[in-house]
mmCIF file of the C-alpha atoms, coordinates in Angstrom:
data_MODEL
# 
_entry.id   MODEL 
# 
loop_
_atom_site.group_PDB 
_atom_site.id 
_atom_site.type_symbol 
_atom_site.label_atom_id 
_atom_site.label_alt_id 
_atom_site.label_comp_id 
_atom_site.label_asym_id 
_atom_site.label_entity_id 
_atom_site.label_seq_id 
_atom_site.pdbx_PDB_ins_code 
_atom_site.Cartn_x 
_atom_site.Cartn_y 
_atom_site.Cartn_z 
_atom_site.occupancy 
_atom_site.B_iso_or_equiv 
_atom_site.pdbx_formal_charge 
_atom_site.auth_seq_id 
_atom_site.auth_comp_id 
_atom_site.auth_asym_id 
_atom_site.auth_atom_id 
_atom_site.pdbx_PDB_model_num 
ATOM 1  C CA . UNK A 1 1  ? -35.629 -54.302 45.234  1.00 0.00 ? 1  UNK A CA 1 
ATOM 2  C CA . UNK A 1 2  ? -33.008 -56.691 46.656  1.00 0.00 ? 2  UNK A CA 1 
ATOM 3  C CA . UNK A 1 3  ? -32.492 -54.662 49.783  1.00 0.00 ? 3  UNK A CA 1 
ATOM 4  C CA . UNK A 1 4  ? -36.235 -54.865 50.460  1.00 0.00 ? 4  UNK A CA 1 
ATOM 5  C CA . UNK A 1 5  ? -36.194 -58.627 49.995  1.00 0.00 ? 5  UNK A CA 1 
ATOM 6  C CA . UNK A 1 6  ? -33.095 -58.906 52.214  1.00 0.00 ? 6  UNK A CA 1 
ATOM 7  C CA . UNK A 1 7  ? -34.786 -56.885 54.928  1.00 0.00 ? 7  UNK A CA 1 
ATOM 8  C CA . UNK A 1 8  ? -37.971 -59.012 54.716  1.00 0.00 ? 8  UNK A CA 1 
ATOM 9  C CA . UNK A 1 9  ? -35.995 -62.186 54.928  1.00 0.00 ? 9  UNK A CA 1 
ATOM 10 C CA . UNK A 1 10 ? -33.928 -60.960 57.934  1.00 0.00 ? 10 UNK A CA 1 
ATOM 11 C CA . UNK A 1 11 ? -37.208 -59.962 59.641  1.00 0.00 ? 11 UNK A CA 1 
ATOM 12 C CA . UNK A 1 12 ? -38.699 -63.390 59.054  1.00 0.00 ? 12 UNK A CA 1 
ATOM 13 C CA . UNK A 1 13 ? -35.492 -65.095 60.182  1.00 0.00 ? 13 UNK A CA 1 
ATOM 14 C CA . UNK A 1 14 ? -35.462 -63.198 63.504  1.00 0.00 ? 14 UNK A CA 1 
ATOM 15 C CA . UNK A 1 15 ? -39.089 -64.097 64.049  1.00 0.00 ? 15 UNK A CA 1 
ATOM 16 C CA . UNK A 1 16 ? -38.314 -67.700 63.354  1.00 0.00 ? 16 UNK A CA 1 
ATOM 17 C CA . UNK A 1 17 ? -35.352 -67.679 65.752  1.00 0.00 ? 17 UNK A CA 1 
ATOM 18 C CA . UNK A 1 18 ? -37.422 -66.174 68.509  1.00 0.00 ? 18 UNK A CA 1 
ATOM 19 C CA . UNK A 1 19 ? -40.142 -68.750 68.029  1.00 0.00 ? 19 UNK A CA 1 
ATOM 20 C CA . UNK A 1 20 ? -37.632 -71.580 68.074  1.00 0.00 ? 20 UNK A CA 1 
ATOM 21 C CA . UNK A 1 21 ? -36.031 -70.263 71.180  1.00 0.00 ? 21 UNK A CA 1 
ATOM 22 C CA . UNK A 1 22 ? -39.457 -69.951 72.957  1.00 0.00 ? 22 UNK A CA 1 
ATOM 23 C CA . UNK A 1 23 ? -40.448 -73.475 71.992  1.00 0.00 ? 23 UNK A CA 1 
ATOM 24 C CA . UNK A 1 24 ? -37.040 -74.854 72.998  1.00 0.00 ? 24 UNK A CA 1 
ATOM 25 C CA . UNK A 1 25 ? -37.154 -73.210 76.423  1.00 0.00 ? 25 UNK A CA 1 
ATOM 26 C CA . UNK A 1 26 ? -40.670 -74.352 76.971  1.00 0.00 ? 26 UNK A CA 1 
ATOM 27 C CA . UNK A 1 27 ? -39.883 -77.987 76.025  1.00 0.00 ? 27 UNK A CA 1 
ATOM 28 C CA . UNK A 1 28 ? -36.651 -77.984 78.095  1.00 0.00 ? 28 UNK A CA 1 
ATOM 29 C CA . UNK A 1 29 ? -38.473 -76.692 81.219  1.00 0.00 ? 29 UNK A CA 1 
ATOM 30 C CA . UNK A 1 30 ? -41.242 -79.342 80.836  1.00 0.00 ? 30 UNK A CA 1 
ATOM 31 C CA . UNK A 1 31 ? -38.635 -82.043 80.279  1.00 0.00 ? 31 UNK A CA 1 
ATOM 32 C CA . UNK A 1 32 ? -36.632 -81.001 83.369  1.00 0.00 ? 32 UNK A CA 1 
ATOM 33 C CA . UNK A 1 33 ? -39.776 -80.846 85.523  1.00 0.00 ? 33 UNK A CA 1 
ATOM 34 C CA . UNK A 1 34 ? -40.977 -84.315 84.421  1.00 0.00 ? 34 UNK A CA 1 
ATOM 35 C CA . UNK A 1 35 ? -37.435 -85.689 84.810  1.00 0.00 ? 35 UNK A CA 1 
ATOM 36 C CA . UNK A 1 36 ? -37.209 -84.352 88.322  1.00 0.00 ? 36 UNK A CA 1 
ATOM 37 C CA . UNK A 1 37 ? -40.640 -85.615 89.258  1.00 0.00 ? 37 UNK A CA 1 
ATOM 38 C CA . UNK A 1 38 ? -39.584 -89.170 88.426  1.00 0.00 ? 38 UNK A CA 1 
ATOM 39 C CA . UNK A 1 39 ? -39.161 -91.154 91.665  1.00 0.00 ? 39 UNK A CA 1 
ATOM 40 C CA . UNK A 1 40 ? -35.505 -91.787 92.408  1.00 0.00 ? 40 UNK A CA 1 
ATOM 41 C CA . UNK A 1 41 ? -34.061 -88.830 90.494  1.00 0.00 ? 41 UNK A CA 1 
ATOM 42 C CA . UNK A 1 42 ? -35.232 -86.181 92.810  1.00 0.00 ? 42 UNK A CA 1 
ATOM 43 C CA . UNK A 1 43 ? -34.371 -88.312 95.780  1.00 0.00 ? 43 UNK A CA 1 
ATOM 44 C CA . UNK A 1 44 ? -30.737 -88.781 94.662  1.00 0.00 ? 44 UNK A CA 1 
ATOM 45 C CA . UNK A 1 45 ? -30.016 -85.090 94.174  1.00 0.00 ? 45 UNK A CA 1 
ATOM 46 C CA . UNK A 1 46 ? -28.048 -83.758 97.118  1.00 0.00 ? 46 UNK A CA 1 
ATOM 47 C CA . UNK A 1 47 ? -29.095 -80.529 98.906  1.00 0.00 ? 47 UNK A CA 1 
ATOM 48 C CA . UNK A 1 48 ? -26.409 -77.923 97.992  1.00 0.00 ? 48 UNK A CA 1 
ATOM 49 C CA . UNK A 1 49 ? -28.187 -74.911 99.483  1.00 0.00 ? 49 UNK A CA 1 
ATOM 50 C CA . UNK A 1 50 ? -25.514 -74.465 102.151 1.00 0.00 ? 50 UNK A CA 1 
ATOM 51 C CA . UNK A 1 51 ? -22.694 -74.690 99.640  1.00 0.00 ? 51 UNK A CA 1 
ATOM 52 C CA . UNK A 1 52 ? -24.430 -72.327 97.297  1.00 0.00 ? 52 UNK A CA 1 
ATOM 53 C CA . UNK A 1 53 ? -24.874 -69.843 100.131 1.00 0.00 ? 53 UNK A CA 1 
ATOM 54 C CA . UNK A 1 54 ? -21.158 -70.065 100.916 1.00 0.00 ? 54 UNK A CA 1 
ATOM 55 C CA . UNK A 1 55 ? -20.062 -69.662 97.307  1.00 0.00 ? 55 UNK A CA 1 
ATOM 56 C CA . UNK A 1 56 ? -22.375 -66.685 96.926  1.00 0.00 ? 56 UNK A CA 1 
ATOM 57 C CA . UNK A 1 57 ? -20.882 -65.030 99.996  1.00 0.00 ? 57 UNK A CA 1 
ATOM 58 C CA . UNK A 1 58 ? -17.357 -65.625 98.825  1.00 0.00 ? 58 UNK A CA 1 
ATOM 59 C CA . UNK A 1 59 ? -18.218 -64.177 95.465  1.00 0.00 ? 59 UNK A CA 1 
ATOM 60 C CA . UNK A 1 60 ? -19.820 -61.025 97.080  1.00 0.00 ? 60 UNK A CA 1 
ATOM 61 C CA . UNK A 1 61 ? -16.890 -60.608 99.403  1.00 0.00 ? 61 UNK A CA 1 
ATOM 62 C CA . UNK A 1 62 ? -14.362 -60.893 96.550  1.00 0.00 ? 62 UNK A CA 1 
ATOM 63 C CA . UNK A 1 63 ? -16.441 -58.446 94.463  1.00 0.00 ? 63 UNK A CA 1 
ATOM 64 C CA . UNK A 1 64 ? -16.377 -55.863 97.356  1.00 0.00 ? 64 UNK A CA 1 
ATOM 65 C CA . UNK A 1 65 ? -12.617 -56.272 97.851  1.00 0.00 ? 65 UNK A CA 1 
ATOM 66 C CA . UNK A 1 66 ? -11.631 -56.242 94.204  1.00 0.00 ? 66 UNK A CA 1 
ATOM 67 C CA . UNK A 1 67 ? -10.285 -52.884 93.021  1.00 0.00 ? 67 UNK A CA 1 
ATOM 68 C CA . UNK A 1 68 ? -11.118 -51.765 89.529  1.00 0.00 ? 68 UNK A CA 1 
ATOM 69 C CA . UNK A 1 69 ? -8.180  -50.853 87.294  1.00 0.00 ? 69 UNK A CA 1 
ATOM 70 C CA . UNK A 1 70 ? -9.397  -47.293 87.261  1.00 0.00 ? 70 UNK A CA 1 
ATOM 71 C CA . UNK A 1 71 ? -9.232  -46.944 90.998  1.00 0.00 ? 71 UNK A CA 1 
ATOM 72 C CA . UNK A 1 72 ? -5.738  -48.480 91.377  1.00 0.00 ? 72 UNK A CA 1 
ATOM 73 C CA . UNK A 1 73 ? -3.092  -45.794 90.914  1.00 0.00 ? 73 UNK A CA 1 
ATOM 74 C CA . UNK A 1 74 ? -0.313  -48.420 90.398  1.00 0.00 ? 74 UNK A CA 1 
ATOM 75 C CA . UNK A 1 75 ? -2.035  -49.742 87.322  1.00 0.00 ? 75 UNK A CA 1 
ATOM 76 C CA . UNK A 1 76 ? -2.252  -46.337 85.740  1.00 0.00 ? 76 UNK A CA 1 
ATOM 77 C CA . UNK A 1 77 ? 1.544   -46.021 85.461  1.00 0.00 ? 77 UNK A CA 1 
ATOM 78 C CA . UNK A 1 78 ? 3.120   -47.333 82.279  1.00 0.00 ? 78 UNK A CA 1 
ATOM 79 C CA . UNK A 1 79 ? 5.572   -49.869 83.626  1.00 0.00 ? 79 UNK A CA 1 
ATOM 80 C CA . UNK A 1 80 ? 8.137   -51.066 81.184  1.00 0.00 ? 80 UNK A CA 1 
ATOM 81 C CA . UNK A 1 81 ? 7.416   -54.763 81.392  1.00 0.00 ? 81 UNK A CA 1 
ATOM 82 C CA . UNK A 1 82 ? 8.488   -57.227 78.663  1.00 0.00 ? 82 UNK A CA 1 
ATOM 83 C CA . UNK A 1 83 ? 7.712   -54.882 75.844  1.00 0.00 ? 83 UNK A CA 1 
ATOM 84 C CA . UNK A 1 84 ? 10.554  -52.662 76.982  1.00 0.00 ? 84 UNK A CA 1 
ATOM 85 C CA . UNK A 1 85 ? 13.029  -55.505 76.728  1.00 0.00 ? 85 UNK A CA 1 
ATOM 86 C CA . UNK A 1 86 ? 12.476  -55.940 73.006  1.00 0.00 ? 86 UNK A CA 1 
ATOM 87 C CA . UNK A 1 87 ? 12.616  -52.317 72.096  1.00 0.00 ? 87 UNK A CA 1 
ATOM 88 C CA . UNK A 1 88 ? 15.874  -51.156 70.465  1.00 0.00 ? 88 UNK A CA 1 
# 
């Protein structure tokens, strides 16, 4: 009996959480659009498209160059490190 009530409450809580999230997203989007349409605000925002492009390129370049720990043979060895210093 209590398990059934608990399951019903959890189901209702999840539904409520999803509804609150939908409403919050909708309200925030509307608020942002209205705020940016206000004269002066949209005029004062700088164009950062070039900087965004540069950062995206740097990120993608680093992502390509980064070696995963599974691919790097030096990381597979168990080097002694600091833990070896405290072992008796």
